């Protein structure tokens, strides 16, 4: 059974830092891992992702402030968030794209339970 477990959210003042962690287990192959965020009433949006090969994608709003990194051997992804702003307040969700079994033909999306990040002004 594939499990995605996040940690690291919390309350921080504007200008502060937080580091989110996410680990996936029970999966045969990981193609990409990353983070999305969502506020009430809004669609979930991309924050940053990284493929197993090291290719990254991130939202314009976080470039220069957030850094994504991965430890492929441990199937773990991190999101270092610096210079946080009140508009970064959201539920942050880890996303894993991968294959549950060896020989699986399709890529499956897996999601963590979410971790809340609140930035006070």
mmCIF file of C-alpha atoms in Angstrom:
data_model
loop_
_atom_site.group_PDB
_atom_site.id
_atom_site.type_symbol
_atom_site.label_atom_id
_atom_site.label_comp_id
_atom_site.label_asym_id
_atom_site.label_seq_id
_atom_site.Cartn_x
_atom_site.Cartn_y
_atom_site.Cartn_z
ATOM 1 C CA UNK A 1 0.000 0.000 0.000
ATOM 2 C CA UNK A 2 1.367 3.376 -1.007
ATOM 3 C CA UNK A 3 1.626 5.883 1.815
ATOM 4 C CA UNK A 4 2.502 9.570 1.531
ATOM 5 C CA UNK A 5 3.391 11.273 4.801
ATOM 6 C CA UNK A 6 4.054 14.992 5.178
ATOM 7 C CA UNK A 7 5.416 17.043 8.030
ATOM 8 C CA UNK A 8 6.704 20.502 8.788
ATOM 9 C CA UNK A 9 3.820 22.932 8.524
ATOM 10 C CA UNK A 10 2.996 25.511 11.152
ATOM 11 C CA UNK A 11 2.541 29.149 12.035
ATOM 12 C CA UNK A 12 5.240 31.654 11.183
ATOM 13 C CA UNK A 13 5.545 35.423 10.896
ATOM 14 C CA UNK A 14 5.972 37.110 7.550
ATOM 15 C CA UNK A 15 9.588 36.927 6.459
ATOM 16 C CA UNK A 16 10.132 33.683 8.313
ATOM 17 C CA UNK A 17 11.062 30.216 7.096
ATOM 18 C CA UNK A 18 9.576 26.736 7.175
ATOM 19 C CA UNK A 19 10.686 23.422 5.773
ATOM 20 C CA UNK A 20 8.217 20.799 4.626
ATOM 21 C CA UNK A 21 9.094 17.135 4.274
ATOM 22 C CA UNK A 22 7.314 14.334 2.472
ATOM 23 C CA UNK A 23 8.151 10.657 2.258
ATOM 24 C CA UNK A 24 6.484 7.973 0.187
ATOM 25 C CA UNK A 25 6.613 4.257 0.898
ATOM 26 C CA UNK A 26 5.188 1.121 -0.636
ATOM 27 C CA UNK A 27 5.691 2.326 -4.191
ATOM 28 C CA UNK A 28 7.644 0.527 -6.896
ATOM 29 C CA UNK A 29 8.805 3.531 -8.887
ATOM 30 C CA UNK A 30 8.632 7.287 -8.383
ATOM 31 C CA UNK A 31 8.542 9.516 -11.454
ATOM 32 C CA UNK A 32 8.131 12.869 -9.710
ATOM 33 C CA UNK A 33 7.443 14.352 -6.313
ATOM 34 C CA UNK A 34 6.306 17.809 -5.414
ATOM 35 C CA UNK A 35 4.068 20.182 -3.578
ATOM 36 C CA UNK A 36 0.742 21.808 -4.282
ATOM 37 C CA UNK A 37 -1.236 24.200 -2.127
ATOM 38 C CA UNK A 38 -4.860 25.059 -1.693
ATOM 39 C CA UNK A 39 -6.885 27.707 0.111
ATOM 40 C CA UNK A 40 -10.596 27.387 0.905
ATOM 41 C CA UNK A 41 -12.743 27.799 -2.175
ATOM 42 C CA UNK A 42 -9.789 27.793 -4.543
ATOM 43 C CA UNK A 43 -8.306 25.173 -6.812
ATOM 44 C CA UNK A 44 -5.222 23.314 -5.802
ATOM 45 C CA UNK A 45 -2.201 24.926 -7.431
ATOM 46 C CA UNK A 46 1.320 23.854 -8.181
ATOM 47 C CA UNK A 47 4.049 25.086 -5.855
ATOM 48 C CA UNK A 48 7.044 23.073 -7.045
ATOM 49 C CA UNK A 49 7.850 19.635 -8.395
ATOM 50 C CA UNK A 50 10.956 17.662 -9.221
ATOM 51 C CA UNK A 51 11.332 14.586 -11.381
ATOM 52 C CA UNK A 52 13.546 11.690 -10.448
ATOM 53 C CA UNK A 53 15.919 12.958 -13.096
ATOM 54 C CA UNK A 54 16.157 16.338 -11.391
ATOM 55 C CA UNK A 55 13.949 18.479 -13.625
ATOM 56 C CA UNK A 56 12.022 21.094 -11.662
ATOM 57 C CA UNK A 57 8.975 23.247 -12.167
ATOM 58 C CA UNK A 58 7.648 25.894 -9.816
ATOM 59 C CA UNK A 59 5.110 28.663 -9.580
ATOM 60 C CA UNK A 60 6.296 32.160 -10.461
ATOM 61 C CA UNK A 61 5.073 33.409 -7.098
ATOM 62 C CA UNK A 62 7.568 31.259 -5.197
ATOM 63 C CA UNK A 63 10.635 31.491 -7.419
ATOM 64 C CA UNK A 64 13.584 32.884 -5.534
ATOM 65 C CA UNK A 65 11.969 32.088 -2.187
ATOM 66 C CA UNK A 66 11.111 28.371 -2.177
ATOM 67 C CA UNK A 67 13.514 25.548 -3.015
ATOM 68 C CA UNK A 68 12.546 21.956 -3.715
ATOM 69 C CA UNK A 69 14.963 19.117 -3.178
ATOM 70 C CA UNK A 70 14.812 15.343 -3.174
ATOM 71 C CA UNK A 71 16.622 12.352 -1.800
ATOM 72 C CA UNK A 72 15.786 9.724 -4.384
ATOM 73 C CA UNK A 73 17.182 6.842 -2.369
ATOM 74 C CA UNK A 74 14.733 7.601 0.428
ATOM 75 C CA UNK A 75 11.824 8.689 -1.768
ATOM 76 C CA UNK A 76 11.723 11.934 0.171
ATOM 77 C CA UNK A 77 11.087 15.469 -1.012
ATOM 78 C CA UNK A 78 11.635 18.718 0.841
ATOM 79 C CA UNK A 79 10.341 22.220 0.344
ATOM 80 C CA UNK A 80 12.439 24.963 1.912
ATOM 81 C CA UNK A 81 10.300 28.060 2.176
ATOM 82 C CA UNK A 82 12.065 31.352 2.853
ATOM 83 C CA UNK A 83 10.791 34.903 3.064
ATOM 84 C CA UNK A 84 7.254 33.677 3.645
ATOM 85 C CA UNK A 85 4.374 36.011 2.905
ATOM 86 C CA UNK A 86 0.798 36.022 4.221
ATOM 87 C CA UNK A 87 -0.385 35.016 0.747
ATOM 88 C CA UNK A 88 1.565 31.761 1.129
ATOM 89 C CA UNK A 89 -0.952 30.711 3.768
ATOM 90 C CA UNK A 90 -2.587 27.495 2.567
ATOM 91 C CA UNK A 91 -2.837 23.769 3.018
ATOM 92 C CA UNK A 92 0.229 22.230 1.399
ATOM 93 C CA UNK A 93 -0.124 18.807 -0.182
ATOM 94 C CA UNK A 94 2.597 16.443 -1.250
ATOM 95 C CA UNK A 95 2.074 14.859 -4.650
ATOM 96 C CA UNK A 96 3.773 11.723 -5.856
ATOM 97 C CA UNK A 97 3.570 10.510 -9.436
ATOM 98 C CA UNK A 98 4.644 6.929 -9.768
ATOM 99 C CA UNK A 99 3.900 3.304 -10.403
ATOM 100 C CA UNK A 100 2.541 1.120 -7.609
ATOM 101 C CA UNK A 101 3.891 -2.176 -8.945
ATOM 102 C CA UNK A 102 6.859 -3.232 -11.008
ATOM 103 C CA UNK A 103 5.565 -3.533 -14.524
ATOM 104 C CA UNK A 104 2.684 -1.064 -13.967
ATOM 105 C CA UNK A 105 1.885 0.611 -17.262
ATOM 106 C CA UNK A 106 0.372 3.848 -16.048
ATOM 107 C CA UNK A 107 1.534 6.638 -13.759
ATOM 108 C CA UNK A 108 -0.669 7.152 -10.715
ATOM 109 C CA UNK A 109 -1.089 10.298 -8.624
ATOM 110 C CA UNK A 110 -0.815 9.905 -4.870
ATOM 111 C CA UNK A 111 -1.523 12.641 -2.329
ATOM 112 C CA UNK A 112 -0.608 13.254 1.257
ATOM 113 C CA UNK A 113 -3.121 14.346 3.865
ATOM 114 C CA UNK A 114 -1.893 17.944 3.770
ATOM 115 C CA UNK A 115 -0.101 20.182 6.212
ATOM 116 C CA UNK A 116 -1.206 23.697 7.095
ATOM 117 C CA UNK A 117 1.113 26.658 6.619
ATOM 118 C CA UNK A 118 -0.042 29.932 8.153
ATOM 119 C CA UNK A 119 1.929 33.139 7.707
ATOM 120 C CA UNK A 120 0.942 36.053 9.909
ATOM 121 C CA UNK A 121 1.504 39.650 8.893
#
